[in-house]
Every structure is written in C-alpha cells, then in structure tokens.
Coordinates of C-alpha atoms in Angstrom, one line a residue:
Chain H
M168 CA -0.2 -0.1 -0.1
E169 CA 1.1 3.2 -0.8
I170 CA 1.4 6.1 2.2
A171 CA 1.7 9.6 1.3
I172 CA 1.2 12.8 3.0
K173 CA -1.0 15.0 0.8
K174 CA -1.4 17.9 2.9
K175 CA 1.4 19.5 5.3
I176 CA 1.7 22.8 7.5
M177 CA 4.8 24.1 5.6
A178 CA 4.8 27.4 7.6
A179 CA 2.7 29.9 9.9
V180 CA 2.8 33.4 9.8
T181 CA 1.7 35.7 12.5
C182 CA 2.2 39.0 14.3
E183 CA 2.1 37.1 17.8
A184 CA 5.3 35.6 19.8
R185 CA 4.3 32.2 20.7
K186 CA 1.3 31.6 19.6
V187 CA 2.7 28.4 17.2
E188 CA 5.2 26.0 17.5
G189 CA 6.2 22.8 15.8
V190 CA 6.5 24.5 12.0
P191 CA 8.5 27.2 10.8
V192 CA 7.1 30.3 12.1
F193 CA 7.6 33.3 10.5
Y194 CA 6.7 36.5 12.4
A195 CA 5.5 39.7 10.4
K196 CA 5.5 43.1 12.6
D197 CA 2.0 44.5 11.3
E198 CA -1.0 42.9 9.6
E199 CA 0.6 44.6 5.9
E200 CA 4.2 42.8 6.6
K201 CA 2.1 39.3 7.4
E202 CA 0.1 39.5 4.1
V203 CA 3.2 40.3 2.1
M204 CA 5.1 37.5 3.9
A205 CA 1.6 34.6 3.4
V206 CA 1.7 35.6 -0.5
T207 CA 5.2 35.5 -1.0
L208 CA 5.2 31.7 1.0
C209 CA 2.4 30.8 -0.9
R210 CA 3.9 31.8 -4.2
V211 CA 7.0 30.2 -3.3
M212 CA 5.9 26.8 -1.8
E213 CA 2.8 26.6 -4.5
A214 CA 0.6 26.4 -0.8
V215 CA -2.0 28.2 -0.1
A216 CA -2.7 30.4 3.2
H217 CA -5.6 29.6 5.6
D218 CA -6.8 32.5 8.5
M219 CA -7.1 30.2 11.7
G220 CA -8.8 33.0 12.8
N221 CA -6.9 34.1 15.1
G222 CA -4.2 36.1 13.9
V223 CA -2.3 32.9 12.4
Y224 CA -1.7 32.3 9.0
I225 CA -1.0 28.2 8.3
I226 CA 0.6 28.2 4.6
V227 CA -0.6 24.6 3.5
K228 CA 0.6 22.1 0.6
H229 CA -2.3 20.5 -0.7
Chain R
M190 CA -15.0 -9.1 -51.2
A191 CA -17.0 -9.6 -48.3
I192 CA -13.8 -9.2 -46.5
A193 CA -12.7 -6.1 -48.1
G194 CA -15.7 -4.4 -48.0
A195 CA -16.2 -4.9 -44.5
V196 CA -12.5 -4.3 -43.5
I197 CA -12.7 -0.9 -45.0
I198 CA -16.0 -0.3 -43.4
G199 CA -15.1 -1.2 -40.4
T200 CA -12.0 1.0 -40.2
L201 CA -13.8 4.2 -41.4
A202 CA -16.4 3.2 -38.6
R203 CA -13.3 3.5 -36.4
Y204 CA -12.1 7.0 -37.2
W205 CA -16.2 8.2 -37.1
M206 CA -16.1 6.7 -33.7
M207 CA -13.2 9.2 -32.9
R208 CA -15.1 12.1 -31.6
R209 CA -12.6 14.8 -31.9
D210 CA -14.3 16.7 -29.6
F211 CA -13.4 19.7 -27.0
R212 CA -11.6 17.2 -24.4
Q213 CA -8.7 17.7 -27.1
Y214 CA -8.4 13.7 -27.3
P215 CA -7.2 12.0 -29.2
S216 CA -7.3 14.6 -31.6
Y217 CA -2.9 14.1 -31.4
P218 CA -2.3 13.1 -34.5
H219 CA -0.2 10.0 -33.7
A220 CA -3.1 8.8 -31.6
V221 CA -5.4 8.8 -34.0
V222 CA -3.3 6.7 -36.4
N223 CA -2.6 4.1 -33.5
H224 CA -6.1 4.0 -32.9
L225 CA -6.9 3.7 -36.8
A226 CA -4.3 1.1 -37.1
L227 CA -6.1 -0.8 -34.2
G228 CA -9.5 -0.2 -35.8
F229 CA -8.2 -1.9 -39.1
V230 CA -7.1 -4.9 -37.0
A231 CA -10.6 -5.2 -35.3
A232 CA -12.0 -5.0 -38.5
T233 CA -10.4 -7.7 -40.0
L234 CA -10.7 -9.7 -37.1
G235 CA -14.5 -9.2 -37.6
A236 CA -14.6 -9.3 -41.4
V237 CA -13.0 -13.2 -41.9
A238 CA -15.2 -14.5 -39.2
V239 CA -18.0 -15.2 -41.8
P240 CA -16.0 -16.5 -44.6
A241 CA -14.4 -18.3 -42.6
I242 CA -17.3 -20.5 -40.9
V243 CA -19.0 -20.5 -44.3
A244 CA -15.2 -22.0 -45.9
K245 CA -15.4 -24.5 -42.9
E246 CA -12.2 -22.8 -41.6
Y247 CA -13.6 -22.9 -38.0
T248 CA -9.6 -22.2 -36.6
A249 CA -9.7 -18.9 -37.8
V250 CA -12.5 -17.9 -35.7
T251 CA -10.5 -18.5 -32.3
F252 CA -8.5 -15.6 -33.7
L253 CA -11.7 -13.6 -32.1
A254 CA -10.1 -14.9 -29.0
L255 CA -7.2 -13.7 -29.7
A256 CA -8.6 -10.1 -30.2
S257 CA -10.2 -9.6 -26.6
T258 CA -6.9 -9.9 -25.3
Q259 CA -4.9 -7.9 -27.7
F260 CA -7.8 -4.7 -27.0
R261 CA -7.5 -5.0 -23.4
E262 CA -4.0 -3.9 -23.8
V263 CA -5.3 -0.8 -25.6
R264 CA -7.1 -0.1 -22.0
S265 CA -4.3 -0.3 -19.8
M266 CA -2.1 1.5 -22.8
E267 CA -4.8 4.7 -22.4
R268 CA -5.3 4.4 -18.6
E269 CA -1.2 4.8 -18.5
M270 CA -0.8 7.1 -21.0
L271 CA -3.7 9.5 -19.6
G272 CA -2.4 8.6 -15.8
S273 CA 0.8 9.6 -16.5
L274 CA -0.1 12.8 -18.1
E275 CA -2.1 14.1 -15.1
K276 CA 0.8 15.7 -13.2
T277 CA 0.9 18.2 -15.7
E278 CA -2.5 19.0 -16.3
M279 CA -4.2 22.0 -14.4
V280 CA -7.0 20.2 -13.1
P281 CA -6.4 16.6 -13.4
R282 CA -8.9 14.6 -15.1
G283 CA -9.0 12.0 -11.5
S284 CA -8.4 8.5 -12.0
D285 CA -12.4 7.5 -12.4
F286 CA -12.4 9.6 -15.8
I287 CA -9.6 8.4 -17.1
E288 CA -10.6 4.3 -16.2
G289 CA -14.1 5.5 -18.4
I290 CA -12.0 6.9 -21.3
A291 CA -9.8 4.1 -21.2
R292 CA -12.9 1.2 -20.8
T293 CA -14.2 3.2 -24.0
F294 CA -11.0 2.9 -26.1
E295 CA -11.6 -0.7 -25.5
A296 CA -15.1 -0.9 -26.4
R297 CA -14.9 1.2 -29.2
N298 CA -13.1 -1.7 -30.5
Y299 CA -15.3 -4.8 -30.2
L300 CA -18.0 -2.4 -31.5
V301 CA -15.8 -2.3 -35.2
M302 CA -15.7 -6.0 -35.0
L303 CA -19.4 -6.2 -34.5
I304 CA -20.3 -3.6 -38.0
A305 CA -17.0 -5.7 -39.8
L306 CA -18.6 -9.0 -38.6
V307 CA -22.8 -7.7 -39.5
T308 CA -21.3 -6.1 -42.9
S309 CA -19.1 -8.7 -43.9
A310 CA -22.1 -11.2 -43.2
V311 CA -24.7 -9.2 -45.3
I312 CA -21.9 -8.4 -48.4
F313 CA -21.5 -12.7 -48.3
S314 CA -25.5 -13.6 -48.3
F315 CA -26.5 -10.4 -50.2
G316 CA -24.0 -8.1 -52.1
L317 CA -22.5 -5.2 -51.3
L318 CA -25.4 -2.5 -51.2
Y319 CA -26.8 -4.6 -48.4
G320 CA -23.8 -4.5 -46.7
I321 CA -23.5 -0.9 -46.5
A322 CA -26.9 -0.6 -45.5
A323 CA -26.5 -2.7 -42.9
A324 CA -23.1 -0.9 -41.7
F325 CA -25.2 2.3 -41.5
L326 CA -28.1 0.6 -39.2
V327 CA -25.6 -1.0 -36.8
G328 CA -23.7 2.3 -36.7
F329 CA -26.6 4.4 -36.2
A330 CA -28.2 1.8 -33.4
I331 CA -24.6 1.3 -31.5
K332 CA -24.4 5.6 -31.4
N333 CA -27.8 5.1 -30.1
L334 CA -27.2 2.7 -27.5
M335 CA -23.9 3.3 -26.5
R336 CA -24.6 7.2 -25.9
G337 CA -24.0 7.7 -22.2
K338 CA -25.8 10.1 -19.7
V339 CA -24.6 13.9 -18.9
I340 CA -25.4 15.6 -15.7
K341 CA -28.3 17.6 -17.2
D342 CA -30.0 14.4 -17.5
I343 CA -29.6 13.8 -13.9
A344 CA -29.8 17.2 -11.9
K345 CA -30.4 20.6 -12.4
V346 CA -27.4 22.8 -12.9
R347 CA -28.0 26.9 -11.9
P348 CA -26.0 29.6 -11.0
A349 CA -25.3 30.9 -7.7
G350 CA -24.1 33.5 -5.4
F351 CA -21.2 33.1 -3.0
R352 CA -19.6 35.1 -0.1
F353 CA -17.1 35.1 2.5
E354 CA -17.3 34.8 5.8
G355 CA -14.4 35.6 7.5
A356 CA -11.9 33.6 6.0
N357 CA -14.7 30.9 4.7
L358 CA -16.0 31.1 1.3
F359 CA -19.7 29.4 0.9
V360 CA -22.0 28.6 -2.0
E361 CA -25.2 29.5 -0.8
D362 CA -24.9 27.7 2.9
V363 CA -22.4 25.1 1.5
Q364 CA -18.9 25.9 2.9
I365 CA -16.0 25.3 0.1
M366 CA -12.9 26.0 1.8
N367 CA -10.8 28.6 3.9
L368 CA -9.0 31.4 2.1
G369 CA -6.7 33.6 4.3
L370 CA -5.0 35.7 2.0
P371 CA -6.9 39.7 1.0
E372 CA -5.6 39.7 -2.9
V373 CA -7.6 35.9 -3.4
K374 CA -10.6 37.2 -1.9
K375 CA -10.2 39.8 -3.9
T376 CA -9.8 38.0 -7.3
Y377 CA -12.7 35.5 -5.8
H378 CA -14.9 38.4 -5.7
K379 CA -13.9 39.6 -8.8
Q380 CA -13.9 37.0 -11.4
A381 CA -15.0 33.6 -9.3
K382 CA -18.4 31.8 -10.5
A383 CA -20.2 29.6 -8.5
L384 CA -23.0 26.8 -9.1
I385 CA -25.0 24.3 -7.9
I386 CA -26.5 21.2 -8.8
E387 CA -28.9 19.7 -7.9
P388 CA -29.7 16.0 -8.1
F389 CA -33.1 15.2 -9.7
D390 CA -33.5 11.6 -7.3
D391 CA -31.6 9.7 -5.1
N392 CA -29.7 7.8 -8.1
A393 CA -28.3 11.6 -9.3
R394 CA -27.3 12.2 -5.8
E395 CA -25.5 9.0 -5.3
I396 CA -23.8 9.7 -8.8
L397 CA -23.0 13.5 -7.5
A398 CA -21.8 11.4 -4.2
N399 CA -18.6 9.9 -6.3
A400 CA -15.3 12.5 -5.9
G401 CA -14.0 10.9 -9.3
Q402 CA -17.8 12.5 -11.0
R403 CA -16.7 16.0 -9.0
Q404 CA -13.5 16.0 -10.4
A405 CA -14.6 15.4 -14.0
I406 CA -16.8 18.4 -13.7
A407 CA -14.2 20.5 -12.9
H408 CA -11.7 19.0 -15.4
D409 CA -14.2 19.8 -18.1
A410 CA -15.1 22.8 -16.6
A411 CA -11.4 24.3 -16.3
L412 CA -10.8 23.3 -20.1
L413 CA -13.7 24.9 -21.4
L414 CA -14.0 28.5 -19.9
G415 CA -10.3 28.3 -19.2
I416 CA -8.6 28.3 -15.3
H417 CA -7.4 31.7 -13.4
R418 CA -4.2 29.7 -12.0
D419 CA -0.9 28.4 -12.8
V420 CA 1.3 25.7 -10.6
D421 CA 2.0 28.4 -7.8
T422 CA -1.2 29.2 -7.1
P423 CA -3.3 26.4 -6.0
E424 CA -6.1 29.1 -4.3
F425 CA -7.5 28.9 -7.8
T426 CA -8.1 25.6 -8.1
P427 CA -12.0 25.1 -8.7
L428 CA -13.8 22.8 -6.2
L429 CA -16.7 20.9 -6.0
R430 CA -18.4 20.3 -2.1
R431 CA -21.2 18.2 -0.9
D432 CA -24.6 20.2 1.0
T433 CA -24.3 16.6 3.1
D434 CA -27.8 17.2 4.2
T435 CA -29.1 17.2 0.8
G436 CA -26.9 15.7 -1.0
R437 CA -26.5 18.8 -3.6
I438 CA -23.3 20.2 -5.1
A439 CA -22.1 23.5 -4.7
M440 CA -18.7 24.1 -7.2
I441 CA -16.7 27.5 -7.5
I442 CA -14.4 28.3 -10.3
V443 CA -12.1 30.8 -11.2
P444 CA -12.1 30.9 -15.1
I445 CA -10.3 33.3 -17.3
E446 CA -14.0 34.0 -19.5
P447 CA -16.4 34.5 -16.3
D448 CA -19.4 33.9 -18.7
E449 CA -22.1 32.2 -16.0
K450 CA -24.3 30.9 -18.9
C451 CA -21.2 29.1 -21.0
L452 CA -20.0 27.7 -17.4
V453 CA -23.6 26.2 -16.9
E454 CA -23.2 24.9 -20.1
A455 CA -20.4 23.5 -19.8
V456 CA -21.2 21.8 -16.1
K457 CA -24.8 19.9 -17.8
N458 CA -22.4 18.3 -20.9
V459 CA -20.4 16.5 -18.5
P460 CA -20.6 13.0 -19.2
V461 CA -21.7 10.7 -16.4
L462 CA -19.0 8.4 -15.9
E463 CA -19.8 4.5 -15.6
S464 CA -17.9 4.3 -12.6
A465 CA -20.1 6.6 -10.7
Q466 CA -23.3 5.1 -11.4
S467 CA -25.1 3.8 -9.1
S468 CA -29.3 3.1 -8.2
P469 CA -29.9 2.8 -4.8
L470 CA -33.4 3.4 -5.8
S471 CA -33.7 -0.1 -7.8
S472 CA -33.3 -1.7 -4.6
D473 CA -36.0 -2.1 -1.6
A474 CA -34.0 -0.8 1.1
G475 CA -33.1 2.2 -1.3
K476 CA -36.7 3.0 -2.3
C477 CA -37.6 2.9 1.3
A478 CA -34.8 5.2 2.3
S479 CA -36.0 7.9 -0.1
D480 CA -39.5 8.1 1.3

C-alpha cells in the first residue's frame, strides 16, 4: 500500500510571539507585512494560506 | 469482396467513432494513427469470421479470442498514458474519468468488430449495397445505445451566489474552503463563478457524491472556460463540495472567461462516469429510505 502525505503545514505567519509551535514560524511586524509574507511563502511553496481566525496564517501544501 | 468491404467499412467506422471534440483527445495526430491501425485490425478480425465459417475454417474464428486480449492492452495503454499526463494537467481528470475513457477505447474496438462482422455477413449473403446499408444501421444503433448520460439528464444546474464569512468561502450555505489572503479574496470577488448542481433523485445524488465524478466536472469546466491559475496558485483550483444534508453539489471556479451561461452549459454536458453510476432506487432498501 502506498502511503503519502497529501497535506502538510509548511509554515505559519503571525505577528504574535509564542502563538505557534512545531512548524517554521515567520514573525511579521504588522498586518500588512504578514500578508506580504504569506503571499510570498504561498507562491514559493506552491501552497495555500489559510486563516486560523486568531491572527495566524498557516501555509498548507495541498 | 465481403472481407475487403467489411474491413474498409469497419476502419471507417472506427474513424467516425473518434470524436475529436473539445476534450482534445484523441486529436493528437499520432494517437489517431494508433487507433486507426487498431481499428483496422479489429475490422479484419470481424470481417473474416463469417467467410471463415462458411469455408469450414473453424480455427480462424479462434482469432476472435485473441482479439480480446489484444484490445485489453488498448485499455491499459490509454490508462497509462492519460495517467502519466495527469501530473502536468492544471486540473487533473481524476482516475475515474481516465478509467472511463480507457474503457471506451477498448469497447469501441469490439464495436468495430461487430460492425465488420455484420457487414461481411450481409455482403456475403446479399451483396455490397445491402452490406453498406447494414453497416449504417448497426452504426446508428450503436451510436444510440452507447450514448451515455450527461449531468443535465440527472441534475439541475443553476448559477448561485457566493460569499466570504471571515476567511471561509460559502456557496449559498455550503462551505467550500478557507482562504486567508485578502488579495485572493479580491480575485474571487472579481472573477469567480459559483453554481449549484441539484440532483433529480436519489440515484443522481449518489452519482454526484462520487469524488471522481466531481473531479471530471471540475476538469471539463476548467478546460472549456480556461482556468485562472498556475502551478504556484493552488488557491484557484476549482472545487466542488457536497451539501451533506441534501446531497446538492456546490461548485466554485475562477475562470478566465467569467461567463455564467457558458459555465452552466459546460457543466450540464459533462458525461456521467460509468464508475460513478449507482442506483439505490432499484433496491427495496433504497426506495424505502428515499421516502
């Protein structure tokens, strides 16, 4: 049987320290920078940014 | 005479069956040659059967058995080829769609054999003109019998509205996905089109529940209207999600040509895949549950 990981959290982007652990975290100084970083990460990783609703974007490879 | 006539008619029938339509397949010139050659082989096998029996050469008929092995290869050839092309498709066909296409290719060779067999038998007994007439008759019978259903036969397709609740994208009340980036949302507001597919009955509901069937709809719609995405923007992949309460399907797509009417038309004409077919209504339990 072939086992493969189909979805993976590649990184997280947030403005708040210590909110995310276990994946590469990118800290932004404000909302604007957070968006720019998320877009860049998405395009580079060919992934999608999802809004966790608590100020954290997770970059997920689908 | 009977054999030559039937071989020619059979090969022509194979060419006629190759629908070179929007699916861009098998319009690749070399694929056409491949399939014509196999059609020729199938036609020859079908054509020699009747004259061989008349000449009491019964061993010749065993070649028909060989043919089935030969054409099973056609199916795996198509499956392999389309499967390997999947990785480079913007919106993949999905394995169910590929299986359906591969099966059709195999079946069409048997149909060519049938046409050649009938034609050669009729030419052998009545003459060439009757043979040609018989070939047309069988051809049209096959065309009508083999015509599969399309989505508009099983469901109502209508445009629908979509909205964002925070980062969550909804088509009417069906949640599609979570999209974080404001720039992506802007593109959705500007260009996305949504629609709802409402199954007519429980059979249709189960067909639409099949993920392969939904992938086929996404593939065809994306192919016909163009898709606003590249390899690095997976956010714009067309998605079809199921309303788990009613079995309705909600679809969202960001086409290059944002024309709602054309999108509905494209989705209506997506074939219902053989592998997605199911008919719970033909069982007592299914009928009882549908009340």
